[in-house]
CSV table of C-alpha atoms and ligand atoms in Angstrom, one decimal:
chain,number,residue,atom,x,y,z
A,1,MET,CA,119.9,170.3,-2.7
A,2,ARG,CA,116.5,170.4,-0.9
A,3,VAL,CA,116.9,170.2,2.8
A,4,LYS,CA,115.4,166.9,3.9
A,5,SER,CA,112.4,167.1,6.6
A,6,ILE,CA,112.9,165.5,10.1
A,7,GLU,CA,110.0,163.0,8.7
A,8,GLU,CA,112.4,162.3,5.8
A,9,LEU,CA,115.3,162.1,7.7
A,10,ILE,CA,113.6,159.1,9.7
A,11,GLU,CA,112.6,157.1,7.0
A,12,VAL,CA,116.0,157.2,5.8
A,13,LYS,CA,117.3,155.2,8.6
A,14,ARG,CA,114.0,153.3,9.0
A,15,ASP,CA,114.6,151.8,5.2
A,16,GLY,CA,118.6,151.2,6.0
A,17,GLY,CA,119.7,154.5,4.6
A,18,THR,CA,122.6,156.4,5.4
A,19,HIS,CA,122.7,159.8,6.6
A,20,ALA,CA,125.1,162.6,4.9
A,21,ARG,CA,127.2,164.8,7.8
A,22,GLU,CA,124.8,167.6,7.1
A,23,ASP,CA,121.5,165.6,8.2
A,24,LEU,CA,122.7,164.4,11.6
A,25,GLN,CA,124.0,167.9,12.2
A,26,ARG,CA,120.3,168.9,11.3
A,27,LEU,CA,118.7,166.4,13.2
A,28,VAL,CA,120.7,166.9,16.7
A,29,ALA,CA,120.4,171.2,16.2
A,30,ALA,CA,116.3,170.4,15.4
A,31,PHE,CA,116.2,168.0,18.7
A,32,VAL,CA,117.9,170.1,20.7
A,33,THR,CA,116.0,173.7,20.0
A,34,GLY,CA,112.9,171.8,20.4
A,35,GLU,CA,112.0,172.1,16.7
A,36,MET,CA,112.2,168.0,16.8
A,37,PRO,CA,110.0,166.7,19.4
A,38,ASP,CA,110.6,164.0,20.9
A,39,TYR,CA,108.5,161.3,19.6
A,40,GLN,CA,110.0,162.2,16.1
A,41,MET,CA,114.0,161.5,18.1
A,42,ALA,CA,112.5,158.5,19.7
A,43,ALA,CA,111.6,156.9,15.9
A,44,TRP,CA,114.6,157.7,14.9
A,45,LEU,CA,116.7,156.4,18.1
A,46,MET,CA,114.7,153.1,17.2
A,47,ALA,CA,115.4,153.4,13.5
A,48,ALA,CA,119.3,153.7,14.6
A,49,PHE,CA,119.0,151.1,16.6
A,50,ILE,CA,118.0,148.7,14.6
A,51,ARG,CA,119.6,149.8,11.2
A,52,GLY,CA,122.5,150.9,12.9
A,53,LEU,CA,125.2,154.1,11.8
A,54,ASP,CA,128.3,153.5,9.7
A,55,SER,CA,132.0,154.8,11.5
A,56,ALA,CA,131.0,158.6,9.6
A,57,GLU,CA,127.7,158.8,10.4
A,58,THR,CA,128.6,157.9,14.2
A,59,ALA,CA,131.6,160.4,13.8
A,60,ALA,CA,129.3,162.8,12.6
A,61,LEU,CA,126.6,162.5,15.0
A,62,THR,CA,129.3,162.6,17.7
A,63,GLU,CA,130.9,165.6,16.6
A,64,ALA,CA,127.1,167.5,16.3
A,65,MET,CA,126.4,166.5,19.8
A,66,ALA,CA,129.8,167.5,21.3
A,67,ARG,CA,129.0,171.0,19.7
A,68,SER,CA,125.2,171.4,20.6
A,69,GLY,CA,126.5,173.3,24.0
A,70,ARG,CA,129.1,175.0,25.4
A,71,MET,CA,132.5,173.5,25.0
A,72,VAL,CA,135.3,173.3,27.5
A,73,ASP,CA,138.3,175.1,27.0
A,74,LEU,CA,141.3,173.6,28.7
A,75,SER,CA,143.8,175.6,26.5
A,76,SER,CA,145.0,177.7,29.7
A,77,VAL,CA,145.9,174.5,31.1
A,78,PRO,CA,149.2,173.1,29.9
A,79,GLY,CA,150.2,169.6,28.8
A,80,VAL,CA,148.1,167.0,27.1
A,81,LYS,CA,144.7,166.8,28.7
A,82,VAL,CA,143.8,163.0,29.2
A,83,ASP,CA,140.4,161.8,30.1
A,84,LYS,CA,139.9,158.6,31.9
A,85,HIS,CA,136.0,157.0,32.0
A,86,SER,CA,134.4,153.5,32.5
A,87,THR,CA,131.9,152.2,31.0
A,88,GLY,CA,130.2,151.5,34.8
A,89,GLY,CA,130.5,148.7,36.7
A,90,VAL,CA,129.7,147.8,40.3
A,91,GLY,CA,132.3,149.2,43.0
A,92,ASP,CA,134.8,150.7,40.3
A,93,THR,CA,136.3,153.2,42.5
A,94,THR,CA,138.9,153.8,40.0
A,95,THR,CA,138.3,157.7,39.4
A,96,LEU,CA,139.0,158.8,42.9
A,97,VAL,CA,141.8,156.8,42.8
A,98,LEU,CA,143.5,157.6,39.2
A,99,ALA,CA,142.6,161.4,39.3
A,100,PRO,CA,144.7,161.9,42.4
A,101,LEU,CA,147.2,159.7,41.1
A,102,VAL,CA,148.1,160.8,37.9
A,103,ALA,CA,148.0,164.3,38.8
A,104,SER,CA,150.5,163.5,41.4
A,105,CYS,CA,152.2,162.4,38.3
A,106,GLY,CA,151.8,165.6,36.4
A,107,VAL,CA,149.3,165.1,34.6
A,108,PRO,CA,146.1,167.3,34.9
A,109,VAL,CA,142.7,165.8,35.5
A,110,ALA,CA,139.9,168.2,34.5
A,111,LYS,CA,136.9,165.7,35.3
A,112,MET,CA,133.1,166.0,34.6
A,113,SER,CA,131.6,163.2,36.2
A,114,GLY,CA,127.5,162.1,36.7
A,115,ARG,CA,125.9,160.1,39.3
A,116,GLY,CA,125.1,156.8,39.7
A,117,LEU,CA,122.0,155.5,38.4
A,118,GLY,CA,120.2,152.1,38.6
A,119,PHE,CA,122.9,149.5,39.9
A,120,THR,CA,125.8,151.1,39.1
A,121,GLY,CA,127.5,154.0,41.5
A,122,GLY,CA,128.3,157.5,40.3
A,123,THR,CA,131.7,159.1,41.4
A,124,LEU,CA,129.8,162.4,41.9
A,125,ASP,CA,127.9,160.3,44.5
A,126,LYS,CA,131.0,158.8,46.1
A,127,LEU,CA,132.6,162.5,46.4
A,128,GLU,CA,129.7,164.0,48.0
A,129,SER,CA,130.1,161.2,50.8
A,130,ILE,CA,133.2,163.2,52.2
A,131,PRO,CA,132.0,165.9,54.4
A,132,GLY,CA,131.8,169.4,53.1
A,133,PHE,CA,132.9,168.6,49.2
A,134,GLN,CA,131.4,170.8,46.7
A,135,VAL,CA,130.9,169.0,43.1
A,136,GLN,CA,129.8,172.3,41.5
A,137,LEU,CA,132.7,174.6,40.4
A,138,GLU,CA,131.8,177.5,37.8
A,139,PRO,CA,133.8,177.6,34.7
A,140,ASP,CA,136.9,179.6,35.7
A,141,ALA,CA,136.8,177.6,39.1
A,142,PHE,CA,137.5,174.5,37.8
A,143,LEU,CA,139.9,175.9,35.7
A,144,ALA,CA,141.9,177.4,38.3
A,145,GLN,CA,141.6,174.6,40.5
A,146,VAL,CA,143.5,172.4,37.6
A,147,ARG,CA,146.0,174.6,36.7
A,148,ASP,CA,146.9,175.0,40.6
A,149,VAL,CA,146.2,171.6,42.5
A,150,GLY,CA,146.8,169.5,38.9
A,151,VAL,CA,143.0,168.1,39.5
A,152,ALA,CA,139.4,169.2,39.7
A,153,VAL,CA,136.4,166.7,39.6
A,154,ILE,CA,132.6,168.3,39.0
A,155,ALA,CA,129.2,167.4,38.0
A,156,GLN,CA,128.3,167.5,34.2
A,157,SER,CA,126.9,171.0,33.7
A,158,ALA,CA,123.6,171.2,32.1
A,159,ASP,CA,124.7,173.4,29.3
A,160,VAL,CA,127.5,171.0,27.9
A,161,ASP,CA,126.1,168.3,25.4
A,162,PRO,CA,122.6,168.7,26.5
A,163,ALA,CA,122.2,166.8,22.9
A,164,ASP,CA,123.2,163.8,25.2
A,165,LYS,CA,121.4,164.7,27.9
A,166,LYS,CA,118.3,165.0,26.3
A,167,MET,CA,119.4,161.9,23.7
A,168,TYR,CA,119.9,159.7,26.9
A,169,ALA,CA,116.9,160.6,28.7
A,170,LEU,CA,114.9,159.0,25.9
A,171,ARG,CA,117.0,156.3,25.2
A,172,ASP,CA,116.7,155.1,28.7
A,173,VAL,CA,112.8,154.8,28.5
A,174,THR,CA,112.5,153.4,24.4
A,175,ALA,CA,114.7,150.4,25.2
A,176,THR,CA,117.4,151.8,23.0
A,177,VAL,CA,120.3,152.5,25.2
A,178,PRO,CA,122.3,149.3,24.1
A,179,SER,CA,123.4,150.6,20.8
A,180,THR,CA,126.9,150.4,20.1
A,181,PRO,CA,126.8,153.6,18.0
A,182,LEU,CA,124.8,155.6,20.6
A,183,ILE,CA,126.7,154.8,23.2
A,184,VAL,CA,129.8,156.0,21.3
A,185,GLY,CA,128.0,159.2,20.3
A,186,SER,CA,127.1,159.9,23.8
A,187,ILE,CA,130.2,158.7,25.4
A,188,ILE,CA,132.7,160.5,23.5
A,189,SER,CA,130.7,163.7,22.4
A,190,LYS,CA,130.7,164.3,26.0
A,191,LYS,CA,134.7,163.8,26.6
A,192,VAL,CA,135.3,165.9,23.5
A,193,ALA,CA,132.9,168.7,24.7
A,194,GLY,CA,134.7,168.2,28.0
A,195,GLY,CA,138.1,169.4,26.5
A,196,ALA,CA,140.1,166.2,26.2
A,197,ASP,CA,143.1,165.9,23.8
A,198,ALA,CA,142.8,162.3,24.7
A,199,ILE,CA,140.8,159.4,26.0
A,200,VAL,CA,141.3,156.5,28.3
A,201,LEU,CA,138.5,153.9,28.4
A,202,ASP,CA,137.8,151.0,30.7
A,203,VAL,CA,134.8,149.0,28.9
A,204,LYS,CA,133.8,146.5,31.3
A,205,VAL,CA,132.5,143.1,30.2
A,206,GLY,CA,130.5,140.5,32.5
A,207,SER,CA,127.4,140.4,34.6
A,208,GLY,CA,128.1,143.8,36.0
A,209,ALA,CA,128.3,145.6,33.3
A,210,PHE,CA,126.3,147.0,30.1
A,211,MET,CA,127.9,144.3,27.6
A,212,LYS,CA,127.6,141.5,29.2
A,213,THR,CA,129.5,139.6,26.1
A,214,GLU,CA,133.4,139.6,25.3
A,215,ALA,CA,132.5,140.3,21.5
A,216,ASP,CA,129.8,143.3,22.2
A,217,ALA,CA,132.6,144.6,24.4
A,218,ARG,CA,135.3,144.3,21.8
A,219,ALA,CA,132.9,146.1,19.2
A,220,LEU,CA,132.4,148.8,21.4
A,221,ALA,CA,135.8,149.2,22.1
A,222,ALA,CA,136.8,149.2,18.3
A,223,GLU,CA,134.3,151.6,17.4
A,224,LEU,CA,134.7,154.3,20.4
A,225,ALA,CA,138.6,154.1,19.2
A,226,ARG,CA,138.0,154.8,15.4
A,227,VAL,CA,135.4,157.1,16.3
A,228,GLY,CA,137.7,158.9,18.3
A,229,GLU,CA,140.3,159.2,15.9
A,230,LEU,CA,137.7,160.5,13.1
A,231,LEU,CA,137.4,163.3,15.0
A,232,GLY,CA,141.3,163.7,15.9
A,233,ARG,CA,141.4,162.4,19.6
A,234,THR,CA,143.5,159.7,20.9
A,235,VAL,CA,141.0,156.9,22.4
A,236,ILE,CA,142.8,153.8,24.1
A,237,CYS,CA,140.9,151.1,25.1
A,238,ILE,CA,141.2,148.4,27.6
A,239,LEU,CA,138.7,145.6,28.4
A,240,THR,CA,138.4,144.5,31.6
A,241,ASP,CA,136.0,141.4,33.6
A,242,MET,CA,132.7,142.9,35.5
A,243,ASP,CA,131.9,139.7,36.6
A,244,GLN,CA,132.6,140.5,39.6
A,245,PRO,CA,132.8,143.5,41.7
A,246,LEU,CA,135.9,145.4,41.5
A,247,GLY,CA,138.1,145.6,44.9
A,248,ARG,CA,135.9,145.1,47.8
A,249,ALA,CA,133.7,148.2,48.5
A,250,VAL,CA,130.4,148.8,47.1
A,251,GLY,CA,129.1,152.0,48.2
A,252,ASN,CA,129.9,155.3,48.2
A,253,ALA,CA,131.9,156.4,51.6
A,254,LEU,CA,133.2,152.9,51.6
A,255,GLU,CA,134.2,153.0,48.4
A,256,VAL,CA,136.1,156.5,49.3
A,257,ARG,CA,137.7,154.6,52.4
A,258,GLU,CA,138.7,152.1,49.6
A,259,ALA,CA,140.3,154.6,47.1
A,260,ILE,CA,142.3,156.4,50.1
A,261,ALA,CA,143.8,152.6,50.9
A,262,THR,CA,145.0,152.1,47.4
A,263,LEU,CA,146.8,155.8,47.4
A,264,LYS,CA,148.2,155.0,50.2
A,265,GLY,CA,149.5,151.3,48.9
A,266,ALA,CA,146.9,149.3,50.9
A,267,GLY,CA,144.4,148.8,48.8
A,268,PRO,CA,142.9,145.3,47.3
A,269,ALA,CA,145.0,143.9,44.7
A,270,ASP,CA,142.6,144.3,41.9
A,271,LEU,CA,141.7,147.8,42.0
A,272,THR,CA,145.6,148.7,42.7
A,273,GLU,CA,146.5,146.6,39.5
A,274,LEU,CA,143.5,148.4,37.1
A,275,CYS,CA,144.4,151.8,38.2
A,276,LEU,CA,148.4,151.1,37.4
A,277,VAL,CA,147.3,149.7,34.2
A,278,LEU,CA,144.7,152.7,33.5
A,279,GLY,CA,147.3,155.2,35.5
A,280,SER,CA,150.2,153.9,32.6
A,281,LYS,CA,148.1,154.5,29.4
A,282,MET,CA,147.2,158.2,30.9
A,283,LEU,CA,151.2,159.0,31.9
A,284,VAL,CA,151.9,157.7,28.3
A,285,VAL,CA,149.4,159.5,26.0
A,286,GLY,CA,149.7,162.7,28.5
A,287,LYS,CA,153.7,162.6,27.6
A,288,ARG,CA,154.9,162.0,31.2
A,289,ALA,CA,156.7,158.7,30.2
A,290,GLU,CA,157.6,157.0,27.2
A,291,THR,CA,157.1,153.6,28.4
A,292,GLU,CA,154.1,151.9,30.2
A,293,GLY,CA,156.9,150.7,32.1
A,294,GLN,CA,158.4,153.8,33.2
A,295,ALA,CA,155.3,154.9,34.0
A,296,ARG,CA,154.1,152.5,35.9
A,297,ALA,CA,157.3,153.1,38.3
A,298,LEU,CA,156.4,156.5,38.5
A,299,LEU,CA,153.0,155.5,39.9
A,300,LEU,CA,154.7,153.2,42.1
A,301,ASP,CA,156.8,155.7,43.5
A,302,SER,CA,154.3,158.8,44.0
A,303,ILE,CA,152.2,156.0,46.1
A,304,SER,CA,155.5,154.9,48.4
A,305,SER,CA,156.8,158.8,48.9
A,306,GLY,CA,153.2,159.8,49.6
A,307,ARG,CA,152.9,162.0,47.1
A,308,ALA,CA,149.4,160.5,45.8
A,309,ILE,CA,147.6,160.6,48.8
A,310,ALA,CA,149.3,164.4,49.5
A,311,LEU,CA,147.6,165.1,46.4
A,312,PHE,CA,144.3,163.5,47.4
A,313,LYS,CA,144.2,166.1,50.3
A,314,ARG,CA,145.2,169.2,48.5
A,315,TRP,CA,142.5,168.0,45.9
A,316,VAL,CA,139.5,167.2,48.3
A,317,ALA,CA,140.6,170.6,50.7
A,318,ALA,CA,140.2,172.6,47.3
A,319,GLN,CA,136.7,171.3,46.6
A,320,GLY,CA,135.6,172.3,50.3
A,321,GLY,CA,135.8,168.6,51.5
A,322,ASP,CA,137.8,167.7,54.8
A,323,PRO,CA,141.2,166.4,54.2
A,324,ASP,CA,141.4,165.1,57.3
A,325,VAL,CA,139.4,161.7,56.2
A,326,ALA,CA,142.3,160.6,54.4
A,327,ASP,CA,144.3,160.3,57.9
A,328,ASP,CA,140.9,159.2,60.2
A,329,GLU,CA,138.1,157.3,57.9
A,330,ARG,CA,136.1,157.7,60.9
A,331,LEU,CA,135.4,161.3,59.5
A,332,LEU,CA,133.5,159.4,56.6
A,333,PRO,CA,129.8,158.5,57.2
A,334,LEU,CA,129.1,154.9,58.1
A,335,GLY,CA,125.7,152.8,58.4
A,336,ALA,CA,125.5,152.2,61.7
A,337,HIS,CA,123.4,149.3,61.5
A,338,VAL,CA,125.7,146.1,60.2
A,339,LEU,CA,124.9,142.6,59.4
A,340,GLN,CA,127.6,139.8,58.5
A,341,VAL,CA,126.1,137.7,55.7
A,342,LEU,CA,127.3,134.2,56.4
A,343,ALA,CA,128.1,130.9,54.1
A,344,GLY,CA,125.0,129.0,54.3
A,345,ARG,CA,127.2,125.8,53.0
A,346,SER,CA,130.8,125.2,52.3
A,347,GLY,CA,132.2,125.0,48.6
A,348,TRP,CA,134.0,126.8,46.4
A,349,VAL,CA,133.6,130.5,45.1
A,350,THR,CA,132.1,129.7,41.6
A,351,GLY,CA,131.3,133.3,40.7
A,352,PHE,CA,129.1,136.6,41.1
A,353,ASP,CA,126.0,137.9,39.2
A,354,ALA,CA,128.0,141.0,39.7
A,355,GLU,CA,124.8,143.4,39.1
A,356,GLY,CA,123.0,141.4,41.8
A,357,VAL,CA,125.6,142.9,44.3
A,358,GLY,CA,125.3,146.3,43.1
A,359,ARG,CA,121.6,146.0,43.3
A,360,ALA,CA,122.3,144.8,47.0
A,361,ALA,CA,124.0,147.6,47.8
A,362,MET,CA,121.8,149.7,45.9
A,363,ALA,CA,119.0,148.1,48.8
A,364,LEU,CA,120.5,149.2,51.1
A,365,GLY,CA,120.3,152.9,50.8
A,366,ALA,CA,123.6,153.4,48.5
A,367,GLY,CA,121.9,154.0,45.1
A,368,ARG,CA,118.8,155.3,43.7
A,369,ALA,CA,115.9,154.0,41.6
A,370,ARG,CA,115.2,157.5,40.4
A,371,LYS,CA,117.0,160.5,39.7
A,372,GLU,CA,115.7,162.4,42.5
A,373,ASP,CA,116.0,159.9,45.2
A,374,PRO,CA,118.3,160.7,48.1
A,375,ILE,CA,121.4,158.3,48.9
A,376,ASP,CA,123.0,157.1,52.3
A,377,ALA,CA,126.3,157.9,52.2
A,378,GLY,CA,127.4,155.5,54.5
A,379,ALA,CA,125.4,152.6,52.9
A,380,GLY,CA,126.4,149.7,50.9
A,381,LEU,CA,128.5,146.3,51.7
A,382,GLU,CA,132.2,145.0,51.9
A,383,ILE,CA,132.4,141.7,50.1
A,384,GLU,CA,135.1,139.4,52.0
A,385,VAL,CA,135.5,136.5,48.8
A,386,LYS,CA,136.5,136.2,45.7
A,387,THR,CA,136.1,133.7,42.3
A,388,GLY,CA,138.1,130.9,43.2
A,389,ASP,CA,137.9,131.3,46.8
A,390,ARG,CA,137.2,128.0,49.0
A,391,VAL,CA,134.4,128.9,51.9
A,392,GLU,CA,133.5,127.2,54.9
A,393,THR,CA,129.8,127.0,56.2
A,394,GLY,CA,129.6,129.9,58.5
A,395,GLN,CA,132.0,131.7,56.9
A,396,VAL,CA,131.6,135.8,56.4
A,397,LEU,CA,130.7,136.1,52.7
A,398,GLY,CA,130.3,140.1,53.2
A,399,THR,CA,129.5,142.7,55.5
A,400,LEU,CA,126.4,144.8,54.6
A,401,TYR,CA,125.6,148.9,56.4
A,402,THR,CA,123.0,150.9,56.5
A,403,SER,CA,121.4,153.6,58.3
A,404,ASP,CA,118.0,151.9,58.2
A,405,PRO,CA,117.6,148.4,59.8
A,406,ALA,CA,114.7,147.5,58.1
A,407,LEU,CA,116.7,147.3,54.9
A,408,LEU,CA,119.3,144.7,56.1
A,409,GLU,CA,116.8,141.8,55.4
A,410,ASP,CA,116.5,142.6,51.7
A,411,GLY,CA,120.2,143.2,51.2
A,412,GLU,CA,121.2,139.9,53.0
A,413,ALA,CA,119.1,138.1,50.8
A,414,ARG,CA,120.2,139.9,47.5
A,415,LEU,CA,123.7,139.5,48.1
A,416,ARG,CA,123.3,135.7,49.1
A,417,GLU,CA,121.8,135.6,46.0
A,418,ALA,CA,124.5,137.3,44.2
A,419,VAL,CA,127.6,135.2,45.3
A,420,HIS,CA,127.5,131.7,44.0
A,421,ILE,CA,129.0,128.7,45.7
A,422,GLY,CA,129.4,125.1,44.0
A,423,ASP,CA,130.7,122.3,44.4
A,424,GLU,CA,133.5,122.7,41.6
A,425,ARG,CA,136.6,124.5,42.0
A,426,ARG,CA,136.7,127.6,39.3
A,427,THR,CA,139.7,129.4,38.1
A,428,PRO,CA,139.3,133.2,38.7
A,429,PRO,CA,138.7,134.9,35.6
A,430,PRO,CA,141.4,137.0,34.7
A,431,LEU,CA,141.0,141.2,35.1
A,432,PHE,CA,142.4,142.4,32.0
A,433,LEU,CA,141.1,140.6,28.6
A,434,GLU,CA,143.3,140.5,25.9
A,435,ALA,CA,143.2,143.7,23.5
B,1,URA,N1,127.7,155.9,29.8
B,1,URA,C1,127.3,156.5,28.3
B,1,URA,O1,127.9,157.8,28.9
B,1,URA,N2,126.4,156.6,27.8
B,1,URA,C2,125.9,155.5,26.8
B,1,URA,O2,125.2,155.5,26.2
B,1,URA,C3,125.9,154.4,27.8
B,1,URA,C4,127.0,154.4,28.7
B,2,CA,CA1,135.1,148.6,45.0
């Protein structure tokens, strides 16, 4: 058969045709080597965005992306390697809790994470708020730490899944991010290249998530599972609410504090419950427990016995960080300028613009608008109310922290706008949507 030119491949998708596996392999390879310029990939991405890819095409794309660079080999680490991924949210501190928690129950965690961009936070930025913490480890040191300590979390290295890095950068500026097959390819290829046998995914739904509607989130979850299975990986998805921030803290060091409290059994109820549910699934697919009930008991025992926080300290120390942050939170940065945001009226908290809460934290210095922007590790906010709560005029809705007092006014306005107070009492939305 004659090999199609890149232009012909774009034409096929533009006209709603279906790609063969080899065509997608060729497309990804040509893009990564530079043979296919950005403008051709941008055109193909838009065609794929509009026409869609079926599951077989998505699996072929995903596999080609995963193989576009170095594949992490975790075979020297015994056991089932389980990775966890969240599709992004506001104040989502789960990785900081789950990584040491499931590791303390015997499931190894070898994780590559990203930085925050836009209104969502990134695990690496949170970890780097711990004094001394290093997120760059050589591949051998990474594996040795997973074997010795049970957990390592590092920056995605440039040579792993380069196709995703180049494609994501284009999608970001060509309005082609919210496409189910492209998101599936991006997420699953990174996990496959990262060496995961099984993946537990937390698909967020709501105002603080990529997927704003339940129908979109369900479709994404189903396709993630189907494509994972086609590639021989176990993928388990849960759908959770992102209509209000998770826990109380939004911001880097503030979320580290919240994770430490949760690992000691004193965290916010919603964050704790989400970590127990995700952690139970990780222990079951990791073959450390037969049922989620057994797994939950193991996780709770690790928290109450102090094993979970002890492992957190070993992990932090192994990556150069100061483990004493677990005993003395004053060792973590905290913005010196503090402002309490008070309710301007009485009523009921009817809901949040969760994205707006994320943007308020960013405005205080906790996030970055561009990749190269610095962040203020001690900046962010703590929310004092949840949907369904009664509030009175003058009651504290949240507390803002920043190193730059000039940012408080904008942060306050944004947080005030993001907390909706009305006259009708509203039942709080459930954290878990039925699978
Ligand atoms: N998260 C990813 O890693 N990739 C996407 O495309 C969307 C969310
Ligand atoms: Ca939080």
